[in-house]
Amino acid sequence: MDTFEIEGDDFVLNGRPFQVLSGAIHYFRVHPDQWADRIHKARLMGLNTIETYVPWNFHAATPDSWTDSGHADLDRFLRLIQAEGMYAIVRPGPYICAEWDNGGLPAWLFANPTVGIRRDEPQFIAAVTTYLNRVLGIVAPLQIGNGGPVILVQVENEYGAYGDDASYLRRLTDITRSAGITVPLTTVDQPQDDMLVNGSLPELLKTGSFGSRAVERLETLRRNQPTGPLMCSEFWDGWFDHWGAHHHTTSAEESAAELDALLSAGASVNIYMFHGGTNFGFTNGANDKGVYQPIVTSYDYDAPLDEAGEPTAKYWAFREVLARRSAVPVELPAVRVPAPTFSVALDSAVGLFSVADRLGTWSWSDGLRSMDELGQYGGFALYSHEIDLDRTAVLEIGEVRDRAYVFVDDSPIGVLARDHHDRSISVPAGRGTLSLLVEDQGRVDYGGRIGEPKGLIGPALLDGGALQRWGVLPLDLRSLAPVAAALDAGADHPRSLSGPVFARGHFSLATVHDLFLDTSSWGKGVVWVNGFCLGRYWSRGPQRTLYVPGPVLNPVLNEILVLELESAAGAEARFVAEANLGHTDF
C-alpha cells in the first residue's frame, strides 16, 4: 500500500521526501474528452500532480439534485490523472472563488436569509455536510492509501481573507475526516500574518497563494508555521480578464524565475493555472469593489497551456526550470495544425419576443420579484408591465442586476447597465407593454456581495409612483427545442441582426478539430454549437473569439445558434485559425 504523509518539514511518499510539482486543471472548464490530453501535457512539462477545485453549484443546481456524470464526472477525471502516473490534489471548498459564478456556492443557499454562509451555523453546516459527503464519497476511495492518486485535500479556501471562525473550520475538518479522508489536510491563504492565523487550524497544513516575491512570502509562511512542508498551492502565473478591460499577460521569463526561486527554497508548488480552460455557458463569476465587473468567457489565464490546450512560451520556460530538478519526459506535445478560416451564413432568424412564451412560464405579482425568487439562478428573465402614459415619464428601478434591455411593445428605448450604475430611463408617452430583458452577467465570486439575488430589485417607480402588477418570465435556455421549432417553421432570412434575436446556420467539416468563432463583428450575446453553450461574447472586448472544442463538433452536419441581444451588421458566423483574446498591456 502506498503512503503519503507529513514528516518534519517534508512531504513523504512511500518513506521518501517528495516535492509536489502540481498544476491546476479545472475539470469543469474543460470538455471531458480533452481531460486526458491536458493531463498528459502536464506530465510532459515535468509535473507530477494535478490539482482541481470542486464547484458545489456545478454538481448541485438545486437543493435536491446531484450530478456527477459527463462534464461533472470527478471520479473519471481523478482516474485519468492516475492513468497518467500522476497524483491529485482536491479542493472542494465549499467556497472556491476561482472567478466562478458565486464562488461555487449554490445560489439556492441564500434563499433563506437566516443561513449563515461560511460560518458555524446549523443550516449552513447541514447543507455543507450533505455536499462534502457526496464529493468526498467520490474522493475517499481514490486516496493513495486505497490505491488511488489523491494525496492532499484542502479545507475551505482563503478563509483568512473572509473570516476567523475557528469552530467553522473545525466542523469542516471533522466532516472531512468523518467522510473517510485520511490524507493530509491543507488550507491556503495569502501570505499575510492575519490571514494565515485566521484561515487555518494547528492540525492543518498552511499553504500560501502568491505569484511574486516567492522567497519573502515563504519566509512569512514559515514564520506562521515553524514546522511542516513549505508549499505555494496557488502560484499565480497569469490573471483573469473582465469585459471592457485589457487582456492580462505576464512575462514567461519572470514567472519562470519566480518558480525557480520557489523550488530552490525546497517548497512544493501548485501552478495556478497550468491550463485555465473556458467559462462555458453562464458559469463566469464577477467582481464588485464599487464597480461591477463580469469576467469574460475565456479563462485562458495566460497559463502554460492556452485555452485550446496548446503550449505557450510559459510552458517551455517552466519545463526548463523543472528539468533542472528531475528528469522530464523526452516526448514533446504534438503541434496543432491551425484550422482553415471559413464563414457560415446565418440563414434563418426569429425574434426572441416571438418565442419567449415557449421558453418559460409567466408569473404575476404586485411589485418586482427577483430571478432567484422564481428559481432562475442564471441566464435571462423577461419582466413586463402594462403602461398607459399621456406624457413621457421616468422609470426608476431600485437596482439592476445586471443588464436590462428596455422595450415598449418590443421597440427598444434603452439599456440599464449595472456597471454604469444605471437605475432610471425615460419612457415615451403611449399605451403598450413595457418589457425589460434582464441578463444575469455572472454572480460575484469574492467579497461581501456573494449570494445577492439577480434580476430587477425593487422598488419600481414611474415618476415617483410605485408600479404594481409585474409579470416575470424566466427564460429556460437549457433546451432550445422551442427556438429550433420556430426556426424550422419558417423564420426570416436576415441580412443583418437586430436583437434580441436568435439566428441559426449549418456547416460541415472535412476534419473535426477545435475552432475559434470570430465575434468581433457582433454586439453582445450567447452562442451554442450543436446544443453546447460556448458562452457569452461582447463587442466591449477584450475577448474577440469563442473557443469551440473539437469534441462538440461533427464531420457531417453542425448547427450554430446565436442569441444576439444588440445588433450585428452581417448575418454570418466566421471561424478563424487562432484565438483573439484582446490587446495585452499588463
Coordinates of C-alpha atoms in Angstrom, one line a residue:
M1 CA 0.0 0.0 0.0
D2 CA 1.3 3.4 -1.0
T3 CA 1.6 6.1 1.7
F4 CA 1.7 9.9 1.7
E5 CA 2.4 11.7 4.9
I6 CA 4.0 14.8 6.5
E7 CA 7.2 14.2 8.4
G8 CA 9.0 17.1 9.8
D9 CA 9.4 19.7 7.0
D10 CA 8.8 17.2 4.2
F11 CA 6.0 15.6 2.3
V12 CA 6.9 11.9 2.3
L13 CA 5.8 9.5 -0.4
N14 CA 6.4 5.8 0.5
G15 CA 9.0 6.8 3.1
R16 CA 11.0 9.2 0.9
P17 CA 10.8 13.0 0.7
F18 CA 8.6 14.2 -2.1
Q19 CA 8.4 17.7 -3.7
V20 CA 4.9 18.2 -5.0
L21 CA 5.1 19.7 -8.5
S22 CA 1.4 20.3 -9.3
G23 CA -0.6 22.2 -11.9
A24 CA -4.2 23.3 -11.7
I25 CA -6.7 22.0 -14.3
H26 CA -10.4 22.5 -13.6
Y27 CA -12.3 19.6 -15.0
F28 CA -15.4 21.8 -15.1
R29 CA -13.7 24.3 -17.5
V30 CA -12.5 21.6 -20.0
H31 CA -14.5 19.3 -22.2
P32 CA -14.3 15.8 -20.7
D33 CA -13.0 14.3 -23.9
Q34 CA -10.0 16.7 -23.6
W35 CA -9.1 15.9 -20.0
A36 CA -6.6 13.2 -20.8
D37 CA -4.8 15.4 -23.3
R38 CA -4.4 18.3 -20.8
I39 CA -3.2 15.9 -18.0
H40 CA -0.7 14.3 -20.4
K41 CA 0.8 17.6 -21.4
A42 CA 1.2 18.5 -17.7
R43 CA 3.3 15.4 -17.2
L44 CA 5.3 16.2 -20.3
M45 CA 6.1 19.6 -18.8
G46 CA 7.6 17.9 -15.8
L47 CA 4.7 18.0 -13.3
N48 CA 3.9 15.0 -11.0
T49 CA 0.5 16.2 -9.7
I50 CA -2.8 17.7 -10.9
E51 CA -5.0 20.0 -8.7
T52 CA -8.6 20.8 -9.1
Y53 CA -11.3 22.8 -7.3
V54 CA -14.8 21.3 -7.0
P55 CA -17.6 23.8 -7.6
W56 CA -20.6 22.9 -5.4
N57 CA -23.1 24.7 -7.7
F58 CA -21.8 22.7 -10.7
H59 CA -22.9 19.5 -9.1
A60 CA -26.0 20.6 -7.2
A61 CA -28.1 23.0 -9.3
T62 CA -31.0 22.7 -6.8
P63 CA -31.1 21.5 -3.2
D64 CA -32.4 18.1 -4.1
S65 CA -30.3 17.4 -7.2
W66 CA -26.8 16.0 -7.7
T67 CA -24.8 15.5 -10.9
D68 CA -21.5 13.6 -11.1
S69 CA -21.5 12.4 -14.7
G70 CA -20.5 13.9 -18.0
H71 CA -18.8 17.2 -17.5
A72 CA -19.2 16.8 -13.7
D73 CA -17.6 13.3 -13.6
L74 CA -14.9 14.0 -10.9
D75 CA -14.3 10.2 -10.5
R76 CA -13.3 9.9 -14.2
F77 CA -11.1 13.0 -14.0
L78 CA -9.2 11.6 -11.0
R79 CA -8.8 8.2 -12.6
L80 CA -7.4 9.8 -15.7
I81 CA -4.8 11.5 -13.6
Q82 CA -3.9 8.2 -12.1
A83 CA -3.7 6.6 -15.5
E84 CA -1.1 9.2 -16.5
G85 CA 1.0 8.1 -13.5
M86 CA 0.4 11.4 -11.6
Y87 CA -1.0 12.3 -8.2
A88 CA -4.0 14.5 -7.4
I89 CA -5.0 17.4 -5.0
V90 CA -8.7 18.0 -4.4
R91 CA -10.0 21.4 -3.2
P92 CA -13.8 21.0 -2.5
G93 CA -14.4 24.3 -0.8
P94 CA -17.3 24.7 0.0
Y95 CA -16.3 28.1 -1.3
I96 CA -13.7 28.1 -4.1
C97 CA -13.7 31.7 -5.6
A98 CA -11.9 30.6 -8.9
E99 CA -13.6 33.5 -10.8
W100 CA -16.5 31.1 -11.0
D101 CA -20.2 32.0 -10.6
N102 CA -20.9 32.8 -6.9
G103 CA -17.5 31.4 -5.9
G104 CA -19.0 27.9 -6.3
L105 CA -21.7 28.4 -3.7
P106 CA -25.1 27.4 -4.9
A107 CA -27.5 30.4 -5.3
W108 CA -30.3 28.4 -3.6
L109 CA -28.3 28.5 -0.3
F110 CA -29.1 32.2 0.0
A111 CA -32.9 31.9 -0.4
N112 CA -33.2 31.7 3.4
P113 CA -31.6 34.9 4.9
T114 CA -31.0 33.1 8.2
V115 CA -28.5 30.7 6.7
G116 CA -25.0 31.7 8.0
I117 CA -22.8 31.4 5.0
R118 CA -19.2 30.2 5.7
R119 CA -19.6 30.0 9.4
D120 CA -20.6 27.5 12.1
E121 CA -24.3 28.0 11.7
P122 CA -26.5 24.9 11.8
Q123 CA -28.4 25.3 8.5
F124 CA -25.2 26.0 6.5
I125 CA -23.3 23.2 8.2
A126 CA -26.2 20.8 7.4
A127 CA -26.1 21.7 3.7
V128 CA -22.2 21.6 3.6
T129 CA -22.3 18.2 5.3
T130 CA -24.5 16.8 2.6
Y131 CA -22.3 18.3 -0.1
L132 CA -19.0 17.2 1.3
N133 CA -20.2 13.7 2.0
R134 CA -21.2 13.4 -1.7
V135 CA -17.9 14.8 -3.0
L136 CA -15.7 13.1 -0.6
G137 CA -17.6 9.9 -1.2
I138 CA -16.0 10.1 -4.7
V139 CA -12.6 11.2 -3.4
A140 CA -12.1 8.8 -0.4
P141 CA -11.9 5.6 -2.4
L142 CA -9.3 7.3 -4.7
Q143 CA -6.9 8.3 -1.9
I144 CA -3.3 7.0 -2.2
G145 CA -3.8 4.6 0.7
N146 CA -6.7 3.0 -1.2
G147 CA -4.6 2.6 -4.4
G148 CA -5.8 5.9 -5.9
P149 CA -4.0 9.2 -6.9
V150 CA -5.3 11.7 -4.2
I151 CA -2.5 12.8 -1.8
L152 CA -3.9 16.1 -0.4
V153 CA -7.4 17.6 0.3
Q154 CA -7.9 21.2 1.1
V155 CA -10.3 22.6 3.8
E156 CA -12.2 25.8 2.7
N157 CA -10.4 28.3 0.6
E158 CA -8.6 31.5 1.5
Y159 CA -10.8 31.7 4.6
G160 CA -8.5 34.1 6.4
A161 CA -9.5 36.8 3.9
Y162 CA -13.1 36.3 4.8
G163 CA -13.5 35.3 8.5
D164 CA -12.0 33.9 11.7
D165 CA -14.5 31.3 12.8
A166 CA -12.2 28.6 14.1
S167 CA -15.2 26.4 15.1
Y168 CA -16.4 26.5 11.5
L169 CA -13.0 25.3 10.3
R170 CA -13.1 22.5 12.9
R171 CA -16.5 21.5 11.7
L172 CA -15.3 21.2 8.1
T173 CA -12.2 19.3 9.3
D174 CA -14.4 16.8 11.3
I175 CA -16.8 16.4 8.3
T176 CA -13.9 15.7 6.0
R177 CA -12.3 13.1 8.3
S178 CA -15.7 11.5 9.0
A179 CA -16.2 11.1 5.3
G180 CA -13.1 8.8 5.2
I181 CA -10.4 11.3 4.2
T182 CA -7.1 10.2 5.7
V183 CA -4.5 12.1 3.6
P184 CA -3.0 15.3 4.9
L185 CA -5.4 18.3 5.0
T186 CA -4.3 21.8 4.0
T187 CA -5.5 25.4 3.9
V188 CA -4.5 28.2 1.7
D189 CA -4.2 32.0 2.3
Q190 CA -2.3 34.9 1.0
P191 CA 1.0 35.3 3.0
Q192 CA -0.2 37.9 5.5
D193 CA 0.1 37.2 9.2
D194 CA -3.6 37.8 10.0
M195 CA -4.9 35.8 7.1
L196 CA -2.6 32.8 7.9
V197 CA -3.7 32.9 11.5
N198 CA -7.4 33.3 10.8
G199 CA -7.6 30.9 7.9
S200 CA -6.3 27.7 9.4
L201 CA -6.0 25.4 12.5
P202 CA -3.0 23.9 14.2
E203 CA -3.8 20.5 12.8
L204 CA -4.0 21.7 9.2
L205 CA -1.0 22.5 6.9
K206 CA -0.9 26.1 6.0
T207 CA 0.0 26.9 2.4
G208 CA 0.3 30.2 0.5
S209 CA -1.1 31.8 -2.6
F210 CA 1.1 34.3 -4.5
G211 CA 2.8 34.8 -7.8
S212 CA 5.8 37.0 -7.0
R213 CA 8.4 37.7 -4.2
A214 CA 8.4 34.0 -3.6
V215 CA 11.3 33.8 -1.1
E216 CA 9.9 36.7 1.0
R217 CA 6.5 35.1 1.1
L218 CA 7.8 31.7 2.0
E219 CA 9.5 33.4 5.0
T220 CA 6.2 34.8 6.1
L221 CA 4.6 31.3 5.8
R222 CA 7.4 29.8 7.8
R223 CA 7.1 32.4 10.5
N224 CA 3.5 31.4 10.9
Q225 CA 4.2 27.7 10.7
P226 CA 7.6 26.7 12.2
T227 CA 7.4 23.2 11.0
G228 CA 5.9 21.4 8.1
P229 CA 6.5 21.4 4.3
L230 CA 6.5 24.8 2.6
M231 CA 4.0 25.0 -0.2
C232 CA 2.6 27.6 -2.6
S233 CA -0.7 25.9 -3.5
E234 CA -1.6 28.8 -5.8
F235 CA 1.4 30.0 -7.7
W236 CA -0.2 32.7 -9.9
D237 CA 1.3 32.6 -13.3
G238 CA -1.2 34.9 -15.0
W239 CA -4.5 36.5 -14.3
F240 CA -8.2 36.7 -15.5
D241 CA -10.0 39.2 -17.6
H242 CA -13.1 41.4 -17.2
W243 CA -15.3 42.6 -20.0
G244 CA -14.2 46.1 -21.0
A245 CA -10.7 45.8 -19.6
H246 CA -7.4 44.7 -21.2
H247 CA -6.2 41.1 -21.6
H248 CA -3.8 40.3 -18.9
T249 CA -0.4 38.6 -19.6
T250 CA 2.7 38.1 -17.5
S251 CA 6.3 37.6 -18.6
A252 CA 7.2 34.0 -19.1
E253 CA 10.8 34.7 -18.1
E254 CA 9.8 36.5 -14.8
S255 CA 7.3 33.8 -13.9
A256 CA 9.9 31.1 -14.6
A257 CA 12.4 32.9 -12.4
E258 CA 9.9 33.1 -9.5
L259 CA 9.1 29.4 -10.0
D260 CA 12.8 28.6 -9.9
A261 CA 13.3 30.6 -6.7
L262 CA 10.3 28.9 -5.1
L263 CA 11.5 25.4 -5.9
S264 CA 15.1 26.3 -5.0
A265 CA 13.8 27.1 -1.5
G266 CA 12.6 23.5 -1.2
A267 CA 9.0 24.4 -1.4
S268 CA 6.3 22.4 -3.2
V269 CA 4.1 24.2 -5.7
N270 CA 0.7 24.1 -7.5
I271 CA 0.8 26.2 -10.6
Y272 CA -2.4 28.2 -10.9
M273 CA -3.3 27.8 -13.7
F274 CA -1.5 25.1 -15.7
H275 CA -4.4 25.1 -18.0
G276 CA -7.3 27.5 -17.5
G277 CA -9.9 26.4 -20.0
T278 CA -13.2 28.2 -20.6
N279 CA -16.2 29.5 -18.6
F280 CA -18.7 27.7 -20.8
G281 CA -22.4 28.6 -20.6
F282 CA -23.3 31.0 -17.8
T283 CA -20.6 29.9 -15.4
N284 CA -18.3 33.0 -15.2
G285 CA -18.1 35.0 -12.0
A286 CA -17.7 38.7 -11.4
N287 CA -16.0 41.2 -9.1
D288 CA -17.6 44.1 -7.4
K289 CA -15.4 46.6 -5.5
G290 CA -17.6 49.5 -6.1
V291 CA -18.0 48.8 -9.8
Y292 CA -19.5 45.5 -11.1
Q293 CA -17.0 43.7 -13.4
P294 CA -18.2 40.4 -15.0
I295 CA -15.5 38.0 -16.1
V296 CA -15.1 37.0 -19.7
T297 CA -15.8 33.6 -21.2
S298 CA -12.2 32.7 -21.7
Y299 CA -10.2 31.5 -18.7
D300 CA -7.0 31.3 -20.7
Y301 CA -5.2 32.9 -17.7
D302 CA -2.0 33.3 -19.7
A303 CA -1.2 29.8 -18.5
P304 CA 1.4 27.4 -19.8
L305 CA -1.3 25.7 -21.8
D306 CA -3.6 28.2 -23.5
E307 CA -7.4 28.0 -23.7
A308 CA -7.2 25.5 -26.5
G309 CA -4.6 23.3 -24.7
E310 CA -1.6 24.4 -26.7
P311 CA 1.8 25.0 -25.1
T312 CA 2.8 28.7 -24.8
A313 CA 6.2 30.3 -24.1
K314 CA 5.5 29.9 -20.4
Y315 CA 5.1 26.1 -20.9
W316 CA 8.7 25.8 -22.3
A317 CA 10.1 28.2 -19.7
F318 CA 8.6 26.2 -16.8
R319 CA 9.6 22.9 -18.4
E320 CA 13.2 24.2 -18.4
V321 CA 13.0 25.1 -14.7
L322 CA 11.5 21.7 -13.8
A323 CA 14.1 19.8 -15.9
R324 CA 16.9 21.2 -13.6
R325 CA 15.4 19.2 -10.7
S326 CA 14.2 16.0 -12.1
A327 CA 14.1 14.2 -15.4
V328 CA 11.2 15.3 -17.7
P329 CA 9.8 13.1 -20.4
V330 CA 11.6 13.1 -23.7
E331 CA 8.3 13.2 -25.5
L332 CA 7.1 16.6 -26.5
P333 CA 3.5 17.8 -27.1
A334 CA 2.2 17.5 -30.6
V335 CA 2.0 20.7 -32.6
R336 CA -1.6 21.7 -33.5
V337 CA -2.3 22.4 -37.2
P338 CA -4.4 25.5 -37.4
A339 CA -7.9 25.0 -38.9
P340 CA -8.7 26.9 -42.1
T341 CA -10.8 30.1 -41.9
F342 CA -14.4 29.8 -43.2
S343 CA -17.7 31.5 -42.9
V344 CA -21.2 30.2 -42.3
A345 CA -24.4 32.0 -43.3
L346 CA -26.9 32.6 -40.5
D347 CA -29.8 31.9 -42.9
S348 CA -32.7 31.8 -40.5
A349 CA -33.7 34.1 -37.6
V350 CA -36.5 34.6 -35.2
G351 CA -37.1 37.3 -32.7
L352 CA -36.8 36.4 -29.0
F353 CA -40.1 38.0 -28.2
S354 CA -41.9 35.8 -30.6
V355 CA -40.7 32.6 -28.9
A356 CA -40.3 33.8 -25.3
D357 CA -43.7 32.4 -24.2
R358 CA -42.4 28.9 -25.2
L359 CA -39.2 29.2 -23.1
G360 CA -40.9 29.5 -19.7
T361 CA -44.0 30.3 -17.7
W362 CA -45.2 33.8 -16.7
S363 CA -45.8 34.6 -13.1
W364 CA -47.5 37.8 -11.8
S365 CA -47.2 39.7 -8.6
D366 CA -47.5 43.1 -7.1
G367 CA -44.1 44.6 -7.1
L368 CA -40.9 43.1 -8.5
R369 CA -39.6 39.6 -7.8
S370 CA -36.0 38.6 -8.3
M371 CA -35.0 35.8 -10.6
D372 CA -33.8 33.9 -7.6
E373 CA -37.3 34.0 -6.0
L374 CA -38.5 32.2 -9.2
G375 CA -35.8 29.6 -9.1
Q376 CA -33.9 31.1 -12.0
Y377 CA -30.2 31.1 -11.0
G378 CA -28.6 32.2 -14.2
G379 CA -29.2 33.5 -17.8
F380 CA -32.2 35.7 -18.6
A381 CA -35.6 36.8 -17.4
L382 CA -38.2 38.9 -19.1
Y383 CA -40.1 41.5 -17.0
S384 CA -43.4 43.0 -18.2
H385 CA -45.8 45.8 -17.1
E386 CA -48.7 47.4 -19.0
I387 CA -48.5 51.2 -19.3
D388 CA -50.8 53.9 -20.5
L389 CA -48.9 57.3 -20.4
D390 CA -50.2 60.7 -21.6
R391 CA -46.6 62.1 -21.4
T392 CA -43.0 61.0 -21.1
A393 CA -42.3 59.5 -17.7
V394 CA -39.2 58.3 -15.8
L395 CA -38.9 54.7 -14.8
E396 CA -36.7 54.0 -11.8
I397 CA -35.5 50.6 -10.6
G398 CA -34.0 50.0 -7.1
E399 CA -31.1 48.1 -8.6
V400 CA -30.5 46.3 -11.9
R401 CA -28.6 43.0 -11.7
D402 CA -27.0 43.1 -14.1
R403 CA -28.1 44.5 -17.5
A404 CA -31.6 45.3 -18.7
Y405 CA -32.7 46.0 -22.3
V406 CA -35.8 48.1 -22.1
F407 CA -38.6 48.0 -24.7
V408 CA -42.1 49.3 -25.3
D409 CA -44.1 47.0 -27.5
D410 CA -40.9 45.2 -28.5
S411 CA -39.3 48.5 -29.7
P412 CA -36.0 49.3 -27.8
I413 CA -35.8 52.5 -25.8
G414 CA -32.5 52.0 -24.0
V415 CA -30.3 49.9 -21.6
L416 CA -29.9 49.9 -17.8
A417 CA -26.4 48.7 -17.0
R418 CA -25.3 47.8 -13.5
D419 CA -21.6 48.6 -14.2
H420 CA -22.7 52.1 -15.1
H421 CA -24.9 52.4 -12.0
D422 CA -28.0 53.0 -14.3
R423 CA -31.3 52.9 -12.5
S424 CA -33.6 55.2 -14.5
I425 CA -34.7 55.7 -18.0
S426 CA -37.3 57.8 -19.9
V427 CA -40.4 56.0 -21.1
P428 CA -42.3 57.7 -24.0
A429 CA -46.0 58.5 -23.9
G430 CA -48.4 55.9 -25.1
R431 CA -50.2 52.7 -24.3
G432 CA -48.5 49.4 -24.5
T433 CA -46.3 46.8 -22.9
L434 CA -43.2 47.9 -21.1
S435 CA -40.6 45.0 -21.2
L436 CA -37.2 44.6 -19.6
L437 CA -35.0 41.7 -20.8
V438 CA -32.6 41.2 -17.9
E439 CA -29.3 39.3 -18.1
D440 CA -27.5 37.8 -15.1
Q441 CA -24.0 38.5 -16.2
G442 CA -22.3 36.4 -13.5
R443 CA -22.5 36.3 -9.8
V444 CA -19.9 38.0 -7.6
D445 CA -17.3 35.4 -6.6
Y446 CA -15.3 37.3 -3.9
G447 CA -16.3 39.7 -1.1
G448 CA -19.4 40.8 0.6
R449 CA -21.8 40.7 -2.5
I450 CA -21.6 36.9 -2.9
G451 CA -25.1 35.4 -2.9
E452 CA -27.0 38.5 -3.9
P453 CA -30.2 37.8 -5.9
K454 CA -30.4 38.6 -9.6
G455 CA -32.9 40.3 -11.8
L456 CA -34.7 43.6 -11.0
I457 CA -34.5 44.6 -7.4
G458 CA -37.4 46.8 -6.3
P459 CA -38.9 49.2 -5.9
A460 CA -40.1 50.1 -9.4
L461 CA -41.3 53.7 -9.7
L462 CA -42.8 55.7 -12.6
D463 CA -42.5 59.4 -12.0
G464 CA -42.1 58.5 -8.3
G465 CA -45.3 56.4 -8.1
A466 CA -45.0 52.6 -7.3
L467 CA -45.6 50.3 -10.3
Q468 CA -47.6 47.2 -9.3
R469 CA -48.6 44.1 -11.3
W470 CA -45.4 42.9 -12.9
G471 CA -45.1 39.7 -14.9
V472 CA -41.8 37.8 -14.9
L473 CA -40.9 35.1 -17.4
P474 CA -37.6 33.2 -16.6
L475 CA -36.2 32.1 -19.9
D476 CA -35.1 28.4 -19.9
L477 CA -32.3 28.1 -22.4
R478 CA -31.2 24.6 -21.3
S479 CA -33.4 23.2 -24.1
L480 CA -33.6 25.2 -27.3
A481 CA -36.2 23.0 -28.9
P482 CA -38.8 25.7 -29.0
V483 CA -36.4 28.0 -30.8
A484 CA -35.5 25.3 -33.3
A485 CA -39.2 24.6 -33.9
A486 CA -39.8 28.3 -34.6
L487 CA -36.8 28.5 -37.0
D488 CA -38.0 25.3 -38.8
A489 CA -41.5 26.7 -39.2
G490 CA -40.4 29.5 -41.5
A491 CA -38.2 32.1 -40.0
D492 CA -36.7 35.3 -41.5
H493 CA -33.7 35.1 -43.8
P494 CA -31.7 38.1 -42.4
R495 CA -29.1 40.3 -44.0
S496 CA -28.3 41.7 -40.6
L497 CA -29.2 41.0 -37.0
S498 CA -31.3 43.4 -34.8
G499 CA -31.7 42.0 -31.3
P500 CA -32.9 40.4 -29.3
V501 CA -32.9 37.7 -32.0
F502 CA -32.0 34.0 -32.4
A503 CA -30.1 33.3 -35.7
R504 CA -29.0 29.9 -37.0
G505 CA -26.7 28.4 -39.5
H506 CA -25.3 25.0 -40.5
F507 CA -21.9 23.8 -41.7
S508 CA -19.9 20.6 -42.3
L509 CA -16.2 19.8 -41.7
A510 CA -13.8 17.7 -43.7
T511 CA -11.9 17.1 -40.5
V512 CA -13.1 17.5 -36.9
H513 CA -10.9 19.8 -34.9
D514 CA -11.0 22.8 -32.5
L515 CA -12.4 26.0 -33.9
F516 CA -12.4 29.7 -32.9
L517 CA -15.5 31.7 -33.6
D518 CA -14.8 35.3 -34.5
T519 CA -17.3 37.5 -32.6
S520 CA -15.7 40.9 -33.4
S521 CA -18.5 42.0 -35.8
W522 CA -21.3 41.1 -33.4
G523 CA -22.7 43.1 -30.5
K524 CA -23.5 41.1 -27.3
G525 CA -24.9 37.6 -26.8
V526 CA -24.5 33.9 -26.4
V527 CA -23.6 31.1 -28.8
W528 CA -24.5 27.4 -29.0
V529 CA -22.8 24.8 -31.3
N530 CA -24.7 21.6 -31.6
G531 CA -26.6 22.5 -28.4
F532 CA -23.4 23.1 -26.4
C533 CA -23.3 26.6 -25.0
L534 CA -19.9 28.1 -25.7
G535 CA -20.7 31.1 -23.5
R536 CA -21.0 34.9 -23.9
Y537 CA -19.5 37.3 -26.3
W538 CA -19.4 41.1 -26.2
S539 CA -18.1 43.8 -28.5
R540 CA -16.7 45.6 -25.4
G541 CA -13.8 43.1 -25.5
P542 CA -11.1 42.3 -24.8
Q543 CA -12.1 38.8 -26.0
R544 CA -12.9 38.6 -29.7
T545 CA -13.2 34.9 -30.3
L546 CA -15.0 32.0 -28.6
Y547 CA -13.3 28.6 -28.3
V548 CA -15.2 25.7 -29.9
P549 CA -13.9 22.3 -28.5
G550 CA -13.4 19.7 -31.2
P551 CA -15.4 17.1 -29.3
V552 CA -18.7 19.1 -29.7
L553 CA -18.4 19.0 -33.5
N554 CA -19.5 16.5 -36.1
P555 CA -17.9 15.8 -39.5
V556 CA -21.2 15.9 -41.5
L557 CA -23.6 18.5 -40.1
N558 CA -23.2 21.1 -37.4
E559 CA -25.6 23.8 -36.1
I560 CA -24.6 27.2 -34.8
L561 CA -27.3 29.1 -32.9
V562 CA -26.7 32.7 -31.8
L563 CA -28.7 34.9 -29.4
E564 CA -27.8 38.4 -30.4
L565 CA -29.0 40.9 -27.9
E566 CA -28.0 44.1 -29.7
S567 CA -27.1 44.1 -33.3
A568 CA -24.7 42.7 -36.0
A569 CA -24.1 44.3 -39.4
G570 CA -23.9 40.9 -41.2
A571 CA -25.7 37.6 -40.7
E572 CA -22.8 35.3 -40.8
A573 CA -20.5 33.4 -38.5
R574 CA -16.8 33.4 -39.2
F575 CA -14.4 30.8 -37.9
V576 CA -10.7 31.7 -37.7
A577 CA -7.5 29.8 -37.1
E578 CA -6.4 31.4 -33.8
A579 CA -7.8 32.8 -30.6
N580 CA -8.1 36.6 -30.2
L581 CA -8.3 37.5 -26.6
G582 CA -7.5 41.2 -27.0
H583 CA -4.6 43.5 -26.6
T584 CA -2.1 43.0 -23.9
D585 CA -0.6 45.7 -21.7
F586 CA -0.4 44.1 -18.2

